[in-house]
PDB file of C-alpha atoms and ligand atoms in Angstrom:
ATOM      1  CA  MET A  28      80.103  72.697 114.517  1.00  0.00           C
ATOM      2  CA  LYS A  29      78.468  73.880 111.303  1.00  0.00           C
ATOM      3  CA  ILE A  30      80.625  76.278 109.176  1.00  0.00           C
ATOM      4  CA  ALA A  31      78.669  77.563 106.061  1.00  0.00           C
ATOM      5  CA  LEU A  32      82.081  79.127 103.940  1.00  0.00           C
ATOM      6  CA  CYS A  33      81.265  81.535 100.769  1.00  0.00           C
ATOM      7  CA  VAL A  34      83.894  81.237  97.722  1.00  0.00           C
ATOM      8  CA  LYS A  35      83.698  83.270  94.845  1.00  0.00           C
ATOM      9  CA  GLN A  36      85.028  82.986  91.334  1.00  0.00           C
ATOM     10  CA  VAL A  37      87.082  86.079  90.076  1.00  0.00           C
ATOM     11  CA  PRO A  38      88.626  86.825  86.602  1.00  0.00           C
ATOM     12  CA  ASP A  39      92.182  86.019  86.313  1.00  0.00           C
ATOM     13  CA  THR A  40      93.266  89.102  85.281  1.00  0.00           C
ATOM     14  CA  SER A  41      94.483  92.141  86.797  1.00  0.00           C
ATOM     15  CA  ASP A  42      93.027  93.670  83.678  1.00  0.00           C
ATOM     16  CA  ILE A  43      89.263  93.878  83.749  1.00  0.00           C
ATOM     17  CA  LYS A  44      87.052  94.369  81.334  1.00  0.00           C
ATOM     18  CA  TRP A  45      83.673  95.726  81.345  1.00  0.00           C
ATOM     19  CA  THR A  46      80.296  95.259  79.629  1.00  0.00           C
ATOM     20  CA  GLU A  47      77.880  96.842  77.599  1.00  0.00           C
ATOM     21  CA  ASN A  48      75.208  96.789  80.788  1.00  0.00           C
ATOM     22  CA  ASN A  49      78.322  98.274  83.077  1.00  0.00           C
ATOM     23  CA  THR A  50      78.688  94.446  84.970  1.00  0.00           C
ATOM     24  CA  ILE A  51      81.935  92.459  84.762  1.00  0.00           C
ATOM     25  CA  GLN A  52      82.987  90.510  81.488  1.00  0.00           C
ATOM     26  CA  ARG A  53      83.597  87.539  82.486  1.00  0.00           C
ATOM     27  CA  GLU A  54      83.445  85.194  79.322  1.00  0.00           C
ATOM     28  CA  GLY A  55      86.816  84.219  78.031  1.00  0.00           C
ATOM     29  CA  VAL A  56      88.391  84.847  80.675  1.00  0.00           C
ATOM     30  CA  GLU A  57      90.116  82.017  83.232  1.00  0.00           C
ATOM     31  CA  SER A  58      88.400  82.558  86.614  1.00  0.00           C
ATOM     32  CA  ILE A  59      90.007  81.369  89.627  1.00  0.00           C
ATOM     33  CA  ILE A  60      89.290  81.546  94.122  1.00  0.00           C
ATOM     34  CA  ASN A  61      89.054  84.903  95.196  1.00  0.00           C
ATOM     35  CA  PRO A  62      92.703  85.508  96.781  1.00  0.00           C
ATOM     36  CA  PHE A  63      90.701  86.409  99.823  1.00  0.00           C
ATOM     37  CA  ASP A  64      88.190  83.337 100.218  1.00  0.00           C
ATOM     38  CA  VAL A  65      91.700  81.030 100.757  1.00  0.00           C
ATOM     39  CA  TYR A  66      92.225  82.952 103.364  1.00  0.00           C
ATOM     40  CA  ALA A  67      88.353  82.437 104.619  1.00  0.00           C
ATOM     41  CA  ALA A  68      88.883  78.022 103.448  1.00  0.00           C
ATOM     42  CA  GLU A  69      92.187  78.243 105.911  1.00  0.00           C
ATOM     43  CA  PHE A  70      90.650  79.480 108.853  1.00  0.00           C
ATOM     44  CA  ALA A  71      87.474  77.554 108.332  1.00  0.00           C
ATOM     45  CA  LEU A  72      89.724  74.921 107.989  1.00  0.00           C
ATOM     46  CA  LYS A  73      92.243  75.479 111.300  1.00  0.00           C
ATOM     47  CA  LEU A  74      88.945  75.645 112.947  1.00  0.00           C
ATOM     48  CA  LYS A  75      88.452  72.450 112.085  1.00  0.00           C
ATOM     49  CA  GLU A  76      91.488  71.058 113.848  1.00  0.00           C
ATOM     50  CA  GLU A  77      91.499  72.737 116.180  1.00  0.00           C
ATOM     51  CA  LEU A  78      87.305  71.473 117.569  1.00  0.00           C
ATOM     52  CA  LYS A  79      85.779  68.553 117.323  1.00  0.00           C
ATOM     53  CA  ASN A  80      82.941  67.398 115.174  1.00  0.00           C
ATOM     54  CA  VAL A  81      83.171  70.266 112.763  1.00  0.00           C
ATOM     55  CA  GLU A  82      81.742  69.658 108.940  1.00  0.00           C
ATOM     56  CA  ILE A  83      82.581  72.686 106.202  1.00  0.00           C
ATOM     57  CA  THR A  84      79.677  73.076 103.595  1.00  0.00           C
ATOM     58  CA  VAL A  85      80.937  75.475 100.931  1.00  0.00           C
ATOM     59  CA  PHE A  86      78.647  78.165  98.817  1.00  0.00           C
ATOM     60  CA  THR A  87      79.325  79.739  95.885  1.00  0.00           C
ATOM     61  CA  MET A  88      77.061  81.306  94.018  1.00  0.00           C
ATOM     62  CA  GLY A  89      78.110  81.254  90.250  1.00  0.00           C
ATOM     63  CA  PRO A  90      77.895  79.603  86.838  1.00  0.00           C
ATOM     64  CA  ASN A  91      78.618  75.770  86.551  1.00  0.00           C
ATOM     65  CA  GLN A  92      82.405  76.441  86.046  1.00  0.00           C
ATOM     66  CA  ALA A  93      82.539  77.107  89.266  1.00  0.00           C
ATOM     67  CA  GLU A  94      82.069  73.016  90.092  1.00  0.00           C
ATOM     68  CA  ASN A  95      86.102  73.214  89.671  1.00  0.00           C
ATOM     69  CA  MET A  96      86.440  75.583  92.218  1.00  0.00           C
ATOM     70  CA  LEU A  97      84.499  73.962  94.468  1.00  0.00           C
ATOM     71  CA  ARG A  98      86.138  70.566  93.977  1.00  0.00           C
ATOM     72  CA  LYS A  99      89.761  72.266  94.771  1.00  0.00           C
ATOM     73  CA  LEU A 100      88.029  73.054  98.124  1.00  0.00           C
ATOM     74  CA  LEU A 101      86.446  69.487  98.540  1.00  0.00           C
ATOM     75  CA  ALA A 102      90.211  68.352  97.967  1.00  0.00           C
ATOM     76  CA  ILE A 103      91.607  70.557 100.985  1.00  0.00           C
ATOM     77  CA  GLY A 104      89.281  69.153 103.396  1.00  0.00           C
ATOM     78  CA  CYS A 105      85.765  71.089 103.010  1.00  0.00           C
ATOM     79  CA  ASP A 106      83.052  68.870 103.980  1.00  0.00           C
ATOM     80  CA  LYS A 107      80.677  69.351 100.801  1.00  0.00           C
ATOM     81  CA  ALA A 108      79.320  71.782  98.708  1.00  0.00           C
ATOM     82  CA  VAL A 109      76.343  73.751  97.467  1.00  0.00           C
ATOM     83  CA  LEU A 110      76.732  75.465  93.720  1.00  0.00           C
ATOM     84  CA  ILE A 111      73.537  77.813  93.757  1.00  0.00           C
ATOM     85  CA  SER A 112      73.342  78.673  90.329  1.00  0.00           C
ATOM     86  CA  ASP A 113      70.144  79.973  88.024  1.00  0.00           C
ATOM     87  CA  LYS A 114      69.955  82.302  85.195  1.00  0.00           C
ATOM     88  CA  LYS A 115      67.534  84.029  86.946  1.00  0.00           C
ATOM     89  CA  PHE A 116      70.155  85.329  89.611  1.00  0.00           C
ATOM     90  CA  ALA A 117      71.872  86.682  86.386  1.00  0.00           C
ATOM     91  CA  GLY A 118      72.251  91.054  86.768  1.00  0.00           C
ATOM     92  CA  ALA A 119      72.604  90.742  90.645  1.00  0.00           C
ATOM     93  CA  ASP A 120      74.012  93.301  92.952  1.00  0.00           C
ATOM     94  CA  THR A 121      75.287  92.950  96.182  1.00  0.00           C
ATOM     95  CA  TYR A 122      71.788  93.378  97.978  1.00  0.00           C
ATOM     96  CA  ALA A 123      70.495  90.365  95.471  1.00  0.00           C
ATOM     97  CA  THR A 124      73.671  88.569  95.690  1.00  0.00           C
ATOM     98  CA  GLY A 125      73.268  88.552  99.641  1.00  0.00           C
ATOM     99  CA  LYS A 126      69.993  87.640  99.760  1.00  0.00           C
ATOM    100  CA  THR A 127      69.958  84.947  97.712  1.00  0.00           C
ATOM    101  CA  ILE A 128      73.726  83.255 100.030  1.00  0.00           C
ATOM    102  CA  SER A 129      71.021  83.667 102.761  1.00  0.00           C
ATOM    103  CA  HIS A 130      68.253  82.309 101.031  1.00  0.00           C
ATOM    104  CA  ALA A 131      70.580  79.547 100.284  1.00  0.00           C
ATOM    105  CA  ILE A 132      72.180  78.970 103.906  1.00  0.00           C
ATOM    106  CA  ARG A 133      69.444  79.098 106.034  1.00  0.00           C
ATOM    107  CA  SER A 134      67.653  76.368 103.198  1.00  0.00           C
ATOM    108  CA  VAL A 135      70.665  74.383 102.352  1.00  0.00           C
ATOM    109  CA  LEU A 136      72.249  74.127 106.273  1.00  0.00           C
ATOM    110  CA  PRO A 137      69.904  76.114 108.308  1.00  0.00           C
ATOM    111  CA  ASP A 138      71.414  75.361 112.187  1.00  0.00           C
ATOM    112  CA  PHE A 139      74.540  76.789 111.475  1.00  0.00           C
ATOM    113  CA  ASP A 140      76.972  78.057 113.533  1.00  0.00           C
ATOM    114  CA  LEU A 141      79.008  80.532 112.280  1.00  0.00           C
ATOM    115  CA  ILE A 142      79.339  81.840 108.237  1.00  0.00           C
ATOM    116  CA  VAL A 143      82.972  82.471 107.065  1.00  0.00           C
ATOM    117  CA  CYS A 144      83.522  85.063 103.864  1.00  0.00           C
ATOM    118  CA  GLY A 145      86.681  86.867 102.108  1.00  0.00           C
ATOM    119  CA  GLN A 146      87.081  90.066 103.021  1.00  0.00           C
ATOM    120  CA  PHE A 147      86.988  91.900  99.638  1.00  0.00           C
ATOM    121  CA  ALA A 148      86.167  89.757  96.466  1.00  0.00           C
ATOM    122  CA  VAL A 149      88.814  91.709  94.183  1.00  0.00           C
ATOM    123  CA  ASP A 150      86.914  91.954  90.763  1.00  0.00           C
ATOM    124  CA  GLY A 151      83.394  94.246  92.945  1.00  0.00           C
ATOM    125  CA  ASP A 152      85.839  94.687  95.522  1.00  0.00           C
ATOM    126  CA  THR A 153      82.778  96.003  97.510  1.00  0.00           C
ATOM    127  CA  ALA A 154      82.977  94.356 101.436  1.00  0.00           C
ATOM    128  CA  GLN A 155      79.215  94.315 101.106  1.00  0.00           C
ATOM    129  CA  THR A 156      78.361  90.675 101.044  1.00  0.00           C
ATOM    130  CA  GLY A 157      79.351  89.109 103.859  1.00  0.00           C
ATOM    131  CA  PRO A 158      77.528  92.207 105.872  1.00  0.00           C
ATOM    132  CA  CYS A 159      74.617  92.151 104.279  1.00  0.00           C
ATOM    133  CA  ILE A 160      74.845  87.599 104.706  1.00  0.00           C
ATOM    134  CA  ALA A 161      75.395  88.616 108.277  1.00  0.00           C
ATOM    135  CA  SER A 162      71.914  91.099 108.574  1.00  0.00           C
ATOM    136  CA  MET A 163      69.346  89.694 106.713  1.00  0.00           C
ATOM    137  CA  LEU A 164      69.635  86.502 108.834  1.00  0.00           C
ATOM    138  CA  ASP A 165      70.292  88.871 111.612  1.00  0.00           C
ATOM    139  CA  ILE A 166      73.556  87.190 113.401  1.00  0.00           C
ATOM    140  CA  PRO A 167      76.774  89.038 114.452  1.00  0.00           C
ATOM    141  CA  GLN A 168      79.502  90.018 112.580  1.00  0.00           C
ATOM    142  CA  VAL A 169      82.752  90.527 112.470  1.00  0.00           C
ATOM    143  CA  THR A 170      85.262  91.958 110.063  1.00  0.00           C
ATOM    144  CA  TYR A 171      88.958  92.655 109.313  1.00  0.00           C
ATOM    145  CA  VAL A 172      89.236  88.980 111.152  1.00  0.00           C
ATOM    146  CA  LYS A 173      93.339  88.176 110.433  1.00  0.00           C
ATOM    147  CA  LYS A 174      93.123  85.483 112.967  1.00  0.00           C
ATOM    148  CA  PHE A 175      91.724  83.187 115.984  1.00  0.00           C
ATOM    149  CA  THR A 176      92.873  82.500 119.421  1.00  0.00           C
ATOM    150  CA  TYR A 177      90.753  80.838 121.694  1.00  0.00           C
ATOM    151  CA  PRO A 178      88.331  79.111 119.693  1.00  0.00           C
ATOM    152  CA  ASP A 179      85.601  76.823 121.403  1.00  0.00           C
ATOM    153  CA  ASN A 180      82.411  75.080 120.424  1.00  0.00           C
ATOM    154  CA  THR A 181      80.196  78.305 121.794  1.00  0.00           C
ATOM    155  CA  GLY A 182      82.405  81.512 120.098  1.00  0.00           C
ATOM    156  CA  LEU A 183      85.677  82.576 119.165  1.00  0.00           C
ATOM    157  CA  THR A 184      87.993  85.340 120.289  1.00  0.00           C
ATOM    158  CA  LEU A 185      89.137  87.213 116.838  1.00  0.00           C
ATOM    159  CA  GLU A 186      91.926  89.556 116.172  1.00  0.00           C
ATOM    160  CA  ARG A 187      90.898  92.422 113.790  1.00  0.00           C
ATOM    161  CA  GLU A 188      93.172  94.325 111.453  1.00  0.00           C
ATOM    162  CA  LEU A 189      92.443  98.054 111.727  1.00  0.00           C
ATOM    163  CA  GLU A 190      93.555 100.973 110.518  1.00  0.00           C
ATOM    164  CA  ASP A 191      95.176 101.637 113.952  1.00  0.00           C
ATOM    165  CA  GLY A 192      95.912  98.636 115.689  1.00  0.00           C
ATOM    166  CA  LEU A 193      94.500  95.498 116.340  1.00  0.00           C
ATOM    167  CA  GLU A 194      91.304  94.246 118.517  1.00  0.00           C
ATOM    168  CA  THR A 195      89.853  91.435 119.739  1.00  0.00           C
ATOM    169  CA  VAL A 196      86.459  90.184 119.612  1.00  0.00           C
ATOM    170  CA  LYS A 197      84.629  87.682 121.381  1.00  0.00           C
ATOM    171  CA  VAL A 198      81.665  86.288 119.433  1.00  0.00           C
ATOM    172  CA  ASP A 199      78.772  83.181 119.834  1.00  0.00           C
ATOM    173  CA  PHE A 200      77.300  81.606 117.989  1.00  0.00           C
ATOM    174  CA  PRO A 201      76.117  82.175 115.218  1.00  0.00           C
ATOM    175  CA  SER A 202      77.713  84.900 114.297  1.00  0.00           C
ATOM    176  CA  LEU A 203      79.603  85.155 110.646  1.00  0.00           C
ATOM    177  CA  VAL A 204      83.436  86.220 110.017  1.00  0.00           C
ATOM    178  CA  CYS A 205      85.373  88.357 106.938  1.00  0.00           C
ATOM    179  CA  ILE A 206      88.606  87.034 107.029  1.00  0.00           C
ATOM    180  CA  LEU A 207      90.988  90.141 105.759  1.00  0.00           C
ATOM    181  CA  GLN A 208      94.330  87.509 105.580  1.00  0.00           C
ATOM    182  CA  ASP A 209      94.929  84.527 107.654  1.00  0.00           C
ATOM    183  CA  THR A 210      98.563  83.878 109.274  1.00  0.00           C
ATOM    184  CA  PHE A 211      98.283  80.444 108.322  1.00  0.00           C
ATOM    185  CA  GLU A 212      99.763  79.681 105.205  1.00  0.00           C
ATOM    186  CA  PRO A 213      96.566  78.339 102.884  1.00  0.00           C
ATOM    187  CA  ARG A 214      97.271  74.328 102.289  1.00  0.00           C
ATOM    188  CA  ARG A 215      97.266  72.544  98.879  1.00  0.00           C
ATOM    189  CA  PRO A 216      95.587  69.524  98.248  1.00  0.00           C
ATOM    190  CA  LEU A 217      97.457  65.842  98.804  1.00  0.00           C
ATOM    191  CA  ILE A 218      96.627  63.537  95.767  1.00  0.00           C
ATOM    192  CA  ASN A 219      94.079  61.122  98.288  1.00  0.00           C
ATOM    193  CA  GLY A 220      92.379  64.585  98.916  1.00  0.00           C
ATOM    194  CA  ILE A 221      91.340  65.243  94.545  1.00  0.00           C
ATOM    195  CA  LYS A 222      90.588  61.487  93.970  1.00  0.00           C
ATOM    196  CA  GLU A 223      87.752  61.696  97.330  1.00  0.00           C
ATOM    197  CA  ALA A 224      86.535  65.432  96.053  1.00  0.00           C
ATOM    198  CA  GLN A 225      86.368  63.714  92.583  1.00  0.00           C
ATOM    199  CA  LYS A 226      83.394  60.949  94.073  1.00  0.00           C
ATOM    200  CA  LYS A 227      81.461  64.092  95.765  1.00  0.00           C
ATOM    201  CA  GLU A 228      78.483  65.301  95.093  1.00  0.00           C
ATOM    202  CA  ILE A 229      77.897  68.629  94.544  1.00  0.00           C
ATOM    203  CA  ARG A 230      74.520  70.271  95.507  1.00  0.00           C
ATOM    204  CA  VAL A 231      73.118  72.356  93.262  1.00  0.00           C
ATOM    205  CA  CYS A 232      70.494  74.934  94.445  1.00  0.00           C
ATOM    206  CA  THR A 233      68.329  76.714  92.022  1.00  0.00           C
ATOM    207  CA  MET A 234      66.010  79.685  92.796  1.00  0.00           C
ATOM    208  CA  GLU A 235      63.510  77.739  94.123  1.00  0.00           C
ATOM    209  CA  ASP A 236      65.357  75.494  95.719  1.00  0.00           C
ATOM    210  CA  ILE A 237      65.902  77.918  98.109  1.00  0.00           C
ATOM    211  CA  GLY A 238      62.700  79.951  98.388  1.00  0.00           C
ATOM    212  CA  LEU A 239      63.919  83.277  96.221  1.00  0.00           C
ATOM    213  CA  THR A 240      60.994  84.513  93.676  1.00  0.00           C
ATOM    214  CA  PRO A 241      62.642  86.311  90.129  1.00  0.00           C
ATOM    215  CA  GLU A 242      61.618  90.215  91.222  1.00  0.00           C
ATOM    216  CA  LYS A 243      63.464  88.900  94.912  1.00  0.00           C
ATOM    217  CA  CYS A 244      66.564  87.682  93.145  1.00  0.00           C
ATOM    218  CA  GLY A 245      68.677  89.238  89.735  1.00  0.00           C
ATOM    219  CA  LEU A 246      67.953  92.304  88.191  1.00  0.00           C
ATOM    220  CA  ARG A 247      65.059  92.554  89.252  1.00  0.00           C
ATOM    221  CA  GLY A 248      65.805  92.032  93.126  1.00  0.00           C
ATOM    222  CA  SER A 249      68.469  94.801  92.386  1.00  0.00           C
ATOM    223  CA  PRO A 250      67.488  98.030  93.863  1.00  0.00           C
ATOM    224  CA  THR A 251      71.249  99.474  92.477  1.00  0.00           C
ATOM    225  CA  PHE A 252      72.689  99.813  89.328  1.00  0.00           C
ATOM    226  CA  VAL A 253      76.309 100.685  87.863  1.00  0.00           C
ATOM    227  CA  SER A 254      75.625 103.843  85.947  1.00  0.00           C
ATOM    228  CA  LYS A 255      79.593 104.270  85.016  1.00  0.00           C
ATOM    229  CA  ALA A 256      82.427 102.097  84.674  1.00  0.00           C
ATOM    230  CA  PHE A 257      85.404 103.456  84.794  1.00  0.00           C
ATOM    231  CA  ARG A 258      89.544 103.150  84.794  1.00  0.00           C
ATOM    232  CA  LYS A 259      90.809 105.426  87.189  1.00  0.00           C
ATOM    233  CA  VAL A 260      93.696 108.200  85.807  1.00  0.00           C
ATOM    234  CA  SER A 261      96.823 109.391  87.837  1.00  0.00           C
ATOM    235  CA  LYS A 262      97.332 112.968  88.044  1.00  0.00           C
ATOM    236  CA  HIS A 263     100.358 112.132  88.259  1.00  0.00           C
ATOM    237  CA  ASP A 264     103.184 111.334  86.142  1.00  0.00           C
ATOM    238  CA  ALA A 265     105.452 108.838  87.226  1.00  0.00           C
ATOM    239  CA  GLN A 266     109.193 109.884  87.084  1.00  0.00           C
ATOM    240  CA  LYS A 267     112.494 107.776  86.924  1.00  0.00           C
ATOM    241  CA  TYR A 268     115.670 107.843  89.061  1.00  0.00           C
ATOM    242  CA  GLU A 269     118.667 106.017  89.233  1.00  0.00           C
ATOM    243  CA  ILE A 270     119.849 106.931  92.506  1.00  0.00           C
ATOM    244  CA  GLY A 271     121.144 106.016  95.571  1.00  0.00           C
ATOM    245  CA  VAL A 272     119.235 106.138  98.958  1.00  0.00           C
ATOM    246  CA  GLN A 273     120.930 109.020 100.626  1.00  0.00           C
ATOM    247  CA  GLU A 274     119.618 110.803  97.387  1.00  0.00           C
ATOM    248  CA  SER A 275     116.482 109.239  97.798  1.00  0.00           C
ATOM    249  CA  VAL A 276     116.016 110.467 100.826  1.00  0.00           C
ATOM    250  CA  GLU A 277     117.272 113.684 100.317  1.00  0.00           C
ATOM    251  CA  LEU A 278     115.247 114.285  97.442  1.00  0.00           C
ATOM    252  CA  LEU A 279     111.740 113.148  99.401  1.00  0.00           C
ATOM    253  CA  LYS A 280     112.738 115.709 102.228  1.00  0.00           C
ATOM    254  CA  GLU A 281     112.685 118.385  99.178  1.00  0.00           C
ATOM    255  CA  ARG A 282     109.966 117.268  97.984  1.00  0.00           C
ATOM    256  CA  ILE A 283     108.211 117.290 101.597  1.00  0.00           C
ATOM    257  CA  GLU A 284     109.715 121.325 102.098  1.00  0.00           C
ATOM    258  CA  ASN A 285     108.047 122.177  98.847  1.00  0.00           C
ATOM    259  CA  ALA A 286     104.760 120.901  99.475  1.00  0.00           C
ATOM    260  CA  LYS A 287     104.414 122.111 102.876  1.00  0.00           C
ATOM    261  CA  ARG A 288     105.769 125.262 101.306  1.00  0.00           C
ATOM    262  CA  LYS A 289     102.508 125.135  98.018  1.00  0.00           C
TER     263      LYS A 289
HETATM  264  P1  FAD B 446      82.487  91.289  98.374  1.00  0.00           P
HETATM  265  O1  FAD B 446      80.784  91.687  99.020  1.00  0.00           O
HETATM  266  O2  FAD B 446      83.947  92.577  98.031  1.00  0.00           O
HETATM  267  O3  FAD B 446      83.403  90.011  98.731  1.00  0.00           O
HETATM  268  C1  FAD B 446      83.353  89.728 100.305  1.00  0.00           C
HETATM  269  C2  FAD B 446      82.845  87.608 100.455  1.00  0.00           C
HETATM  270  O4  FAD B 446      81.493  87.636 100.287  1.00  0.00           O
HETATM  271  C3  FAD B 446      84.012  87.141  99.429  1.00  0.00           C
HETATM  272  O5  FAD B 446      84.913  87.251  99.598  1.00  0.00           O
HETATM  273  C4  FAD B 446      83.258  86.046  99.594  1.00  0.00           C
HETATM  274  O6  FAD B 446      83.463  85.019 100.951  1.00  0.00           O
HETATM  275  C5  FAD B 446      81.811  86.244  99.964  1.00  0.00           C
HETATM  276  N1  FAD B 446      80.580  86.550  98.332  1.00  0.00           N
HETATM  277  C6  FAD B 446      80.641  87.355  97.522  1.00  0.00           C
HETATM  278  N2  FAD B 446      80.277  86.974  96.685  1.00  0.00           N
HETATM  279  C7  FAD B 446      80.201  85.992  96.527  1.00  0.00           C
HETATM  280  C8  FAD B 446      79.293  84.640  95.878  1.00  0.00           C
HETATM  281  N3  FAD B 446      79.240  85.117  94.560  1.00  0.00           N
HETATM  282  N4  FAD B 446      79.424  83.504  95.987  1.00  0.00           N
HETATM  283  C9  FAD B 446      80.064  83.206  97.185  1.00  0.00           C
HETATM  284  N5  FAD B 446      80.298  84.124  98.454  1.00  0.00           N
HETATM  285  C10 FAD B 446      80.713  85.382  97.359  1.00  0.00           C
HETATM  286  N6  FAD B 446      78.415  89.663  89.217  1.00  0.00           N
HETATM  287  C11 FAD B 446      77.550  89.048  88.186  1.00  0.00           C
HETATM  288  O7  FAD B 446      78.739  87.946  87.850  1.00  0.00           O
HETATM  289  N7  FAD B 446      77.315  88.846  87.092  1.00  0.00           N
HETATM  290  C12 FAD B 446      75.753  89.941  86.443  1.00  0.00           C
HETATM  291  O8  FAD B 446      75.094  90.050  86.184  1.00  0.00           O
HETATM  292  C13 FAD B 446      76.671  91.308  87.356  1.00  0.00           C
HETATM  293  N8  FAD B 446      75.157  92.346  87.609  1.00  0.00           N
HETATM  294  C14 FAD B 446      75.036  93.050  88.490  1.00  0.00           C
HETATM  295  C15 FAD B 446      74.842  94.496  88.781  1.00  0.00           C
HETATM  296  C16 FAD B 446      74.564  95.286  89.413  1.00  0.00           C
HETATM  297  C17 FAD B 446      73.348  96.671  88.941  1.00  0.00           C
HETATM  298  C18 FAD B 446      76.134  95.587  90.190  1.00  0.00           C
HETATM  299  C19 FAD B 446      75.530  96.714  91.395  1.00  0.00           C
HETATM  300  C20 FAD B 446      76.725  94.785  90.284  1.00  0.00           C
HETATM  301  C21 FAD B 446      76.781  92.918  89.818  1.00  0.00           C
HETATM  302  N9  FAD B 446      77.450  92.444  89.848  1.00  0.00           N
HETATM  303  C22 FAD B 446      77.342  91.686  88.496  1.00  0.00           C
HETATM  304  C23 FAD B 446      78.020  91.745  90.814  1.00  0.00           C
HETATM  305  C24 FAD B 446      78.267  91.000  91.941  1.00  0.00           C
HETATM  306  O9  FAD B 446      76.799  91.976  92.510  1.00  0.00           O
HETATM  307  C25 FAD B 446      78.970  91.119  92.898  1.00  0.00           C
HETATM  308  O10 FAD B 446      79.716  90.195  92.000  1.00  0.00           O
HETATM  309  C26 FAD B 446      78.523  90.418  93.810  1.00  0.00           C
HETATM  310  O11 FAD B 446      77.297  90.951  94.701  1.00  0.00           O
HETATM  311  C27 FAD B 446      79.869  90.963  95.449  1.00  0.00           C
HETATM  312  O12 FAD B 446      80.234  91.687  95.424  1.00  0.00           O
HETATM  313  P2  FAD B 446      81.259  91.781  95.667  1.00  0.00           P
HETATM  314  O13 FAD B 446      82.445  91.282  94.599  1.00  0.00           O
HETATM  315  O14 FAD B 446      81.722  93.334  95.301  1.00  0.00           O
HETATM  316  O15 FAD B 446      81.848  90.771  96.901  1.00  0.00           O
END
C-alpha cells in the first residue's frame, strides 16, 4: 500500500506578519511543521503499523529549508521524501498549490492508494489544499477525520468530527483524507532513526519534472489574489473580575438576562 503524506512548513509564531504584496512574511522567521500535519503523519505511521507493506512518501511544496522537516519525518518512520521546489511556484494560491502537489504525486507516485493531509495549515488556514488535490486527481475525499478503525488493504473506516457529533464513513482506495487531530500521541524520533534519515536521499521536483508550465503554477497559475490582509479587532473590551465560582455564575446569568432584554 502506498501513502502520500502532504506536509507544510509554517512560521513558528502566532504573530504572523504580512509582506507589502499581502503574502505571509516567511523570511527571518523560524519554521516548524504545521501542527495538524504532525497528526497526519501519526495517522499514516499507525496505518503502517496495522497493515503490511505500507510505504509512506512525504511531499512538501516549499523552499529548500523544508529539507530539515522532511528529515525529521524520515527519522520517525516515513520511507521517502519529495521536496517540490522551484522559484516558478512563488505566489501560488490554494488552486495553484493543489495543482502543483497533485502533479507531483501523479509524477512520483502514480500508483498511490491513499493521500493523507492535515485539515488546516495554521498560517494560511483555508483547509482548501487537501480537497483541491482530491478533486484534481478525481478521487474521493474525507475531511475532519479523527481516527481510523478497521483498516484493510482496500479501504478505511473513518471517524469524522462534525459540529453536532461524530460520523462513521467507509472509503475505498484510492482516496484522500484530511486529519483534524489524531487520538494517538505523536511520536518522537529515536537516535537510530535520526542517523538513518541523514543517509536517505530527498528527491527534489522542479516545475519541469512534474510536467507543469509557468502559466499553470505560481502567481500566473493563481486565479485568486489577496486584496487586503488585516488583523480582526475585537469589538468588546475584556474586563477582569476577581470573584469566585458562584459569583461568576450569577454574573453570567445576569449578563444573559440583560442580553435577552436588548
Ligand atoms: P490548508 O489548505 O489549510 O492546508 C491543509 C493541508 O494541506 C495541510 O495540513 C497539508 O497537509 C497540505 N498542504 C498545504 N500546503 C502544503 C504545501 N505547501 N506542501 C504540502 N502540503 C501542503 N504562500 C507562500 O508561501 N508564498 C507565496 O508567495 C504565496 N502567495 C500567495 C498568493 C495568493 C494570491 C494566495 C491566495 C496565497 C498565497 N500563498 C503564498 C499562500 C498559499 O497559497 C498557501 O500557503 C497554500 O495554498 C496552502 O494553503 P493553506 O495555507 O490555506 O493550507
